[in-house]
Coordinates of C-alpha atoms and ligand atoms in Angstrom, one line a residue:
M1 CA -38.7 258.4 159.6
K2 CA -35.4 257.0 160.8
L3 CA -37.2 254.1 162.5
L4 CA -39.1 253.4 159.3
F5 CA -35.8 253.2 157.4
L6 CA -34.4 250.9 160.0
I7 CA -37.4 248.6 159.7
L8 CA -37.2 248.6 155.9
A9 CA -33.5 248.0 156.0
V10 CA -33.8 245.1 158.5
G11 CA -36.7 243.7 156.4
A12 CA -34.7 243.8 153.2
A13 CA -31.7 242.2 154.9
T14 CA -33.9 239.3 156.2
A15 CA -35.6 238.9 152.8
S16 CA -32.2 238.7 151.1
L17 CA -31.0 236.2 153.7
E18 CA -34.0 234.0 153.0
E19 CA -33.3 234.2 149.3
E20 CA -29.6 233.3 149.8
E21 CA -28.6 230.0 148.5
Y22 CA -27.8 227.2 150.9
I23 CA -24.5 225.5 150.0
P24 CA -24.1 222.3 152.0
S25 CA -20.6 221.3 153.2
Y26 CA -19.0 218.1 152.0
E27 CA -17.1 217.9 155.2
G28 CA -18.0 214.5 156.7
A29 CA -20.2 213.5 153.8
K30 CA -19.6 209.9 152.8
V31 CA -20.1 207.9 149.6
Y32 CA -21.6 204.4 150.2
Q33 CA -21.3 201.6 147.6
L34 CA -24.3 199.4 147.9
A35 CA -25.2 196.1 146.4
P36 CA -28.9 195.3 146.7
A37 CA -29.3 191.5 146.4
N38 CA -33.0 191.4 145.4
E39 CA -35.8 193.5 144.1
E40 CA -37.1 194.3 147.6
Q41 CA -33.8 195.6 148.7
F42 CA -33.5 197.6 145.5
S43 CA -36.8 199.3 145.9
E44 CA -36.2 200.0 149.6
L45 CA -32.9 201.7 148.6
F46 CA -34.6 203.6 145.7
Q47 CA -36.9 205.3 148.2
Y48 CA -34.0 207.6 148.9
Y49 CA -33.6 208.5 145.2
G50 CA -34.2 212.3 144.7
K51 CA -34.5 212.8 148.5
E52 CA -32.6 215.7 150.0
G53 CA -29.4 214.8 151.7
H54 CA -28.9 211.7 149.5
D55 CA -27.3 212.0 146.1
F56 CA -27.3 209.0 143.8
L57 CA -24.0 209.3 142.0
R58 CA -24.3 206.1 140.1
T59 CA -27.3 203.7 140.0
S60 CA -27.6 200.2 138.7
R61 CA -30.7 198.2 138.4
A62 CA -28.7 195.0 137.8
L63 CA -28.9 192.9 141.0
G64 CA -25.4 192.2 142.3
D65 CA -24.1 195.4 140.7
T66 CA -23.4 198.5 142.8
T67 CA -25.1 201.8 143.4
D68 CA -23.1 204.7 144.8
V69 CA -24.9 207.1 147.1
L70 CA -23.4 210.3 148.7
V71 CA -24.9 211.0 152.0
Y72 CA -24.6 214.3 153.8
P73 CA -23.5 214.4 157.5
D74 CA -27.0 215.0 159.0
N75 CA -28.4 212.0 157.2
I76 CA -25.6 209.5 157.9
E77 CA -27.0 208.0 161.1
P78 CA -30.5 207.4 159.8
F79 CA -29.1 206.0 156.6
E80 CA -26.8 203.6 158.4
N81 CA -29.7 202.5 160.5
F82 CA -31.7 201.9 157.3
L83 CA -28.8 199.9 155.8
A84 CA -28.5 197.7 158.9
E85 CA -32.3 197.0 159.0
S86 CA -32.5 196.3 155.3
G87 CA -29.5 194.0 155.2
I88 CA -28.2 195.6 152.0
Q89 CA -24.6 194.8 151.5
S90 CA -22.6 198.0 151.8
S91 CA -19.1 199.4 151.9
I92 CA -17.8 203.0 152.2
L93 CA -16.2 204.3 149.0
T94 CA -15.3 207.7 150.4
E95 CA -15.0 208.5 154.1
N96 CA -14.9 212.3 153.6
V97 CA -16.0 213.8 150.3
Q98 CA -14.4 217.1 151.1
N99 CA -10.9 215.5 151.1
E100 CA -11.6 214.2 147.6
I101 CA -12.7 217.6 146.4
D102 CA -9.7 219.3 148.0
E103 CA -7.3 216.8 146.4
E104 CA -9.0 217.3 143.0
A105 CA -8.9 221.1 143.3
A106 CA -5.1 220.9 144.1
R107 CA -4.6 218.7 141.0
Q108 CA -6.5 221.2 138.9
R109 CA -4.4 224.1 140.2
S110 CA -1.0 222.4 139.7
A111 CA -1.7 220.9 136.3
P112 CA 0.4 222.4 133.5
K113 CA -1.6 225.0 131.6
A114 CA -2.5 225.2 127.9
N115 CA 0.0 227.2 125.8
G116 CA -2.8 229.4 124.4
R117 CA -2.6 227.9 120.9
S118 CA -4.1 224.5 121.6
I119 CA -6.1 222.7 124.2
S120 CA -4.6 221.0 127.2
F121 CA -6.0 217.7 128.4
N122 CA -3.9 217.8 131.6
S123 CA -6.7 219.2 133.6
Y124 CA -10.5 219.7 133.2
Q125 CA -10.9 222.8 131.1
R126 CA -12.9 225.9 132.0
Y127 CA -15.8 226.9 129.7
D128 CA -14.0 229.9 128.3
D129 CA -11.0 227.8 127.4
I130 CA -13.3 225.3 125.6
V131 CA -15.0 228.1 123.6
A132 CA -11.6 229.6 122.8
Y133 CA -10.5 226.2 121.5
L134 CA -13.5 225.8 119.3
R135 CA -12.9 229.2 117.8
Q136 CA -9.2 228.3 117.3
V137 CA -10.1 225.1 115.5
A138 CA -12.5 227.0 113.2
A139 CA -9.8 229.6 112.5
N140 CA -7.2 227.0 111.7
N141 CA -9.5 224.8 109.6
P142 CA -12.0 227.3 107.9
R143 CA -12.9 224.8 105.2
V144 CA -14.2 222.2 107.5
A145 CA -15.0 223.8 110.9
S146 CA -17.3 226.6 111.9
V147 CA -18.6 227.8 115.3
F148 CA -22.3 228.1 115.9
E149 CA -24.4 229.2 118.9
I150 CA -27.7 227.6 119.8
G151 CA -28.7 230.2 122.4
S152 CA -27.6 231.6 125.7
T153 CA -28.0 230.5 129.3
T154 CA -29.7 232.0 132.3
E155 CA -26.5 233.8 133.3
G156 CA -25.9 235.0 129.7
R157 CA -23.3 232.6 128.5
P158 CA -23.5 231.6 124.9
I159 CA -24.0 227.9 124.3
V160 CA -21.4 227.2 121.7
G161 CA -20.9 224.3 119.3
L162 CA -18.6 223.4 116.4
K163 CA -19.9 222.2 113.0
L164 CA -17.5 219.9 111.1
S165 CA -18.2 219.1 107.5
S166 CA -16.0 218.7 104.5
G167 CA -18.5 220.0 102.1
G168 CA -21.5 218.7 100.1
S169 CA -25.1 219.5 100.9
N170 CA -27.9 217.5 102.5
K171 CA -25.6 215.2 104.2
P172 CA -26.7 213.1 107.1
A173 CA -25.7 214.7 110.4
I174 CA -24.7 213.5 113.9
L175 CA -25.5 215.7 116.9
I176 CA -23.3 215.3 120.0
D177 CA -23.6 217.1 123.3
G178 CA -21.9 216.9 126.7
G179 CA -22.2 218.5 130.0
I180 CA -26.0 218.6 130.4
H181 CA -25.2 217.7 134.0
A182 CA -22.7 220.2 135.4
R183 CA -20.6 217.9 137.6
E184 CA -19.9 215.2 135.0
W185 CA -16.6 216.7 134.0
I186 CA -15.4 213.7 131.9
A187 CA -18.3 214.3 129.5
P188 CA -17.3 217.8 128.2
S189 CA -13.6 216.8 128.2
S190 CA -14.3 213.7 126.1
V191 CA -16.5 215.6 123.7
V192 CA -13.7 218.2 123.3
Y193 CA -11.3 215.3 122.6
F194 CA -13.6 214.0 119.8
I195 CA -13.5 217.5 118.3
N196 CA -9.7 217.4 118.5
Q197 CA -9.6 214.0 116.8
L198 CA -12.2 214.8 114.1
A199 CA -10.8 218.2 113.2
E200 CA -7.1 217.9 113.9
N201 CA -6.1 214.3 113.1
S202 CA -6.0 213.8 109.4
A203 CA -6.4 210.0 109.9
N204 CA -10.0 210.8 110.7
S205 CA -10.9 213.0 107.8
D206 CA -12.8 210.2 106.2
L207 CA -15.4 210.7 108.9
L208 CA -16.2 214.2 107.7
S209 CA -16.7 213.4 104.1
K210 CA -20.1 211.6 104.2
V211 CA -21.4 213.0 107.5
D212 CA -21.8 216.4 109.1
W213 CA -21.1 216.7 112.8
Y214 CA -22.7 219.2 115.2
I215 CA -20.8 219.1 118.5
I216 CA -21.8 221.0 121.6
P217 CA -19.3 220.2 124.4
V218 CA -21.1 222.0 127.3
L219 CA -24.8 222.3 127.1
N220 CA -25.1 223.7 130.6
P221 CA -22.2 226.1 131.0
D222 CA -23.6 228.0 134.0
G223 CA -23.8 224.8 136.0
Y224 CA -20.4 223.7 134.7
E225 CA -18.7 226.9 135.7
Y226 CA -20.4 226.7 139.1
T227 CA -18.8 223.3 139.7
H228 CA -15.4 224.8 139.0
T229 CA -15.8 227.9 141.2
S230 CA -18.2 227.0 144.1
Y231 CA -19.8 223.7 144.3
R232 CA -18.1 220.7 142.8
L233 CA -21.2 218.4 142.7
W234 CA -23.7 220.8 141.3
R235 CA -25.8 218.9 138.7
K236 CA -28.5 221.3 137.5
T237 CA -28.8 224.6 135.6
R238 CA -28.5 227.8 137.6
S239 CA -31.9 229.4 137.1
I240 CA -33.7 231.0 139.9
N241 CA -36.8 229.3 141.3
R242 CA -39.4 231.8 142.4
G243 CA -40.5 231.2 146.0
S244 CA -37.5 228.9 146.8
S245 CA -34.0 229.5 147.9
C246 CA -32.9 226.5 145.9
R247 CA -31.7 227.2 142.4
G248 CA -31.6 225.2 139.2
T249 CA -33.5 222.6 137.3
D250 CA -32.3 219.2 136.2
P251 CA -32.0 219.8 132.5
N252 CA -32.3 216.0 131.9
R253 CA -35.8 216.1 133.4
N254 CA -36.9 219.3 131.6
F255 CA -37.4 218.1 128.0
G256 CA -41.0 218.1 126.9
Y257 CA -41.8 214.5 126.1
H258 CA -43.8 212.7 128.9
W259 CA -42.5 215.5 131.1
M260 CA -42.9 214.7 134.8
D261 CA -44.3 211.2 134.2
V262 CA -41.8 209.4 136.3
G263 CA -38.5 209.7 138.1
A264 CA -38.6 213.5 138.3
S265 CA -39.3 215.8 141.2
S266 CA -41.6 218.9 141.5
S267 CA -39.5 220.2 144.4
P268 CA -37.0 222.9 143.4
C269 CA -34.5 221.7 146.0
A270 CA -34.3 218.1 144.6
E271 CA -31.5 217.1 142.3
T272 CA -34.0 215.8 139.8
Y273 CA -36.3 218.9 139.8
A274 CA -38.0 218.9 136.4
G275 CA -38.6 222.6 136.3
K276 CA -41.7 224.8 136.4
T277 CA -42.7 223.7 133.0
A278 CA -41.1 221.6 130.2
F279 CA -38.4 223.6 128.5
S280 CA -38.5 226.2 131.3
E281 CA -34.7 226.3 130.9
P282 CA -33.0 228.4 128.1
E283 CA -30.5 225.6 127.7
T284 CA -33.0 222.8 126.9
A285 CA -35.1 225.2 124.8
A286 CA -32.0 226.0 122.8
L287 CA -31.3 222.3 122.1
R288 CA -34.9 221.8 121.2
D289 CA -34.9 224.6 118.7
F290 CA -31.6 223.5 117.2
V291 CA -32.9 219.9 116.7
L292 CA -36.2 221.1 115.2
K293 CA -34.3 223.4 112.8
N294 CA -32.1 220.5 111.6
S295 CA -34.5 217.6 112.0
K296 CA -34.3 216.6 108.3
T297 CA -30.6 215.9 108.5
I298 CA -29.8 214.8 112.0
K299 CA -29.8 211.0 112.0
L300 CA -28.0 210.2 115.3
Y301 CA -28.0 212.0 118.6
L302 CA -25.4 211.2 121.3
T303 CA -25.5 212.8 124.7
F304 CA -22.5 212.3 127.0
H305 CA -22.9 211.9 130.8
S306 CA -21.1 210.1 133.6
Y307 CA -20.7 207.8 135.3
G308 CA -21.3 204.0 135.1
N309 CA -20.4 202.7 131.7
Y310 CA -23.8 202.6 130.1
L311 CA -24.9 202.8 126.5
L312 CA -28.6 203.8 127.0
Y313 CA -31.3 204.4 124.5
P314 CA -35.0 205.3 124.8
W315 CA -37.3 205.0 126.5
G316 CA -36.6 206.5 129.9
F317 CA -40.3 207.0 130.7
T318 CA -41.6 203.5 130.1
S319 CA -40.2 200.0 130.1
A320 CA -41.8 199.4 126.7
L321 CA -39.2 199.0 124.0
P322 CA -38.9 201.4 121.0
S323 CA -39.9 199.9 117.6
N324 CA -36.3 200.0 116.4
N325 CA -34.9 198.3 119.6
A326 CA -33.0 195.7 117.5
E327 CA -31.1 198.3 115.5
L328 CA -30.4 200.5 118.6
K329 CA -29.1 197.5 120.4
S330 CA -26.9 196.0 117.7
L331 CA -25.3 199.3 116.9
A332 CA -24.5 199.7 120.6
V333 CA -23.1 196.2 120.7
Q334 CA -20.7 197.2 117.9
V335 CA -19.7 200.4 119.6
N336 CA -19.1 198.5 122.9
K337 CA -16.9 196.0 121.0
A338 CA -14.8 198.8 119.5
I339 CA -14.4 200.6 122.9
S340 CA -13.5 197.5 124.8
S341 CA -10.8 196.6 122.3
V342 CA -8.6 199.3 123.7
R343 CA -8.2 198.3 127.3
G344 CA -11.2 196.2 128.2
T345 CA -13.7 198.9 129.2
R346 CA -17.1 197.4 129.0
Y347 CA -20.5 199.1 128.8
T348 CA -24.0 197.8 129.8
I349 CA -26.5 198.2 126.9
G350 CA -30.2 198.7 127.0
T351 CA -33.1 201.1 127.4
S352 CA -32.8 203.6 130.3
T353 CA -35.8 202.3 132.1
N354 CA -34.7 198.7 131.9
V355 CA -31.1 198.9 132.8
L356 CA -31.0 202.1 134.9
Y357 CA -34.2 203.6 136.2
A358 CA -37.3 205.2 134.8
A359 CA -36.8 208.9 134.5
A360 CA -38.9 211.1 132.1
G361 CA -37.9 214.4 130.5
G362 CA -34.5 213.3 129.2
S363 CA -33.0 214.8 126.1
D364 CA -32.6 211.4 124.5
D365 CA -36.3 210.6 124.7
W366 CA -37.4 214.0 123.4
V367 CA -34.9 214.0 120.5
K368 CA -36.3 210.6 119.4
G369 CA -39.9 211.0 120.4
V370 CA -40.5 214.5 119.2
G371 CA -37.4 215.5 117.2
G372 CA -37.8 212.4 115.1
V373 CA -34.2 211.3 115.3
E374 CA -34.6 207.5 115.4
L375 CA -31.1 206.7 116.8
S376 CA -30.6 208.4 120.1
Y377 CA -28.3 207.4 122.9
T378 CA -27.1 208.5 126.3
V379 CA -23.6 207.5 127.0
E380 CA -22.6 207.2 130.7
L381 CA -18.8 207.4 130.6
P382 CA -16.6 205.7 133.1
G383 CA -16.1 207.0 136.6
G384 CA -13.0 206.6 138.7
G385 CA -11.1 208.1 141.6
S386 CA -12.1 207.2 145.1
A387 CA -15.4 209.0 144.9
G388 CA -16.4 207.8 141.4
F389 CA -17.3 211.3 140.2
N390 CA -13.7 212.6 140.4
I391 CA -12.1 210.6 137.7
P392 CA -8.6 212.1 137.6
A393 CA -7.7 214.3 134.7
S394 CA -4.9 211.8 133.8
Q395 CA -7.8 209.7 132.4
I396 CA -9.2 212.4 130.0
I397 CA -7.0 211.1 127.1
P398 CA -7.4 207.4 127.9
V399 CA -11.2 207.7 128.2
G400 CA -11.4 210.0 125.1
R401 CA -9.2 207.7 123.0
E402 CA -11.2 204.5 123.7
T403 CA -14.5 206.3 123.4
F404 CA -13.5 207.8 120.1
L405 CA -13.3 204.3 118.6
G406 CA -17.0 204.1 119.5
I407 CA -17.6 207.5 117.8
R408 CA -15.9 206.1 114.7
V409 CA -18.3 203.1 114.6
F410 CA -21.3 205.5 115.0
G411 CA -19.9 207.7 112.2
E412 CA -19.3 204.9 109.8
Y413 CA -22.8 203.4 110.5
I414 CA -24.5 206.7 109.7
A415 CA -22.3 207.2 106.6
D416 CA -23.2 203.7 105.3
K417 CA -26.8 203.9 106.1
F418 CA -27.6 207.5 104.9
G419 CA -24.6 208.8 103.0
K420 CA -24.6 209.2 99.3
Ligands
0X9_501 O1 -30.6 210.3 135.3 C1 -30.1 210.8 134.3 O2 -30.4 211.9 133.8 C2 -29.0 210.1 133.5 N1 -28.0 209.5 134.5 S1 -27.0 210.5 135.3 O3 -26.3 209.7 136.3 N2 -25.9 211.1 134.3 O4 -27.8 211.5 135.9 C3 -29.6 209.0 132.7 C4 -30.6 209.4 131.7 C5 -31.1 208.3 130.8 N3 -32.1 208.8 129.9 C6 -33.4 209.0 130.4 N4 -33.8 208.6 131.5 N5 -34.3 209.5 129.5
ZN502 ZN1 -25.8 213.0 133.8

């Protein structure tokens, strides 16, 4: 009997070891900045996209522009051999990713904290602080602001948003989200900044009179919290994949429009894992249901990511242009003009497939293709810091401020086109 127990206990321990998640170390991981000079070099480099051990932090299709790839220690030697053979021009952006992460963590720890009454933009906020801020804004401005929940995550967190509206019914609405990708911290912080400006700066109250705003700063709070507590560069959700020790699905490959057509992986360990089925993730299903419920009023969808300064619009699954390409483009040009007036920050404009890469299952494509929202954009905010992803918290306000001028242009356009 004792022996049987022992066998069972050892068996259970091994099983749970197998199930345990593997967390790679960033010690010795490097970020390469690469400038493919022709199509051939670009497609050779792109063979590494979605491959384990290689993480494309920023990609550009424009020849002469740069693509940043993080390479884990075990893959460095073969990757450097590949670079030498291909002749792709390269430089090292970060010698040791762990140092960057440690420095950022130290900055996060030492930043002055919020005073409990308002939000602090001195450091990247934790999810609970963001939710508390939304509740505070609603409590302080009950006539214009109300908190809503679109669902809850795998780990049980509520996915919370704020509605801003100064009355009237059947107004056109703008839906904004951030933080679909967990590690893109500048996205939730910018979206929180927009809330701050729309709700708490009376100079912007005109933007609430003709348009309603639904703003969800963190669509993937499980992943976002995980990047704060355990694994800075986590991108996906935190769902469990049966039969694999790798967790999570790339939520921006999980939306059900041309799902898995291109640029998405069926391997649960890949950064671009599209999930077992479309909308397998509670987070993407929650956004889907919210859009369908409000599809009559939502006229514009903006989803905030980082990094790379792109104003992208559908399609991400085909290089064919959408029928309203001219409108999508000219609005983006006006937005870019407004943003760049602040300190010269410039965005590249175009369809995801044509200026970035083909990748199906994105929220932008679904919201337009199925949700029926004709104007749909993915905004890739600026990067910075010596690893690109770790744009210092001192940039939260400068990035928020310049991007908000773009939000104003979007808001005025929707008010003019659809407002009564
Ligand atoms: O690959 C993505 O999901 C986005 N870039 S990121 O670096 N933030 O991961 C771009 C998505 C563009 N839209 C579609 N491909 N539909
Ligand atoms: Zn992203």
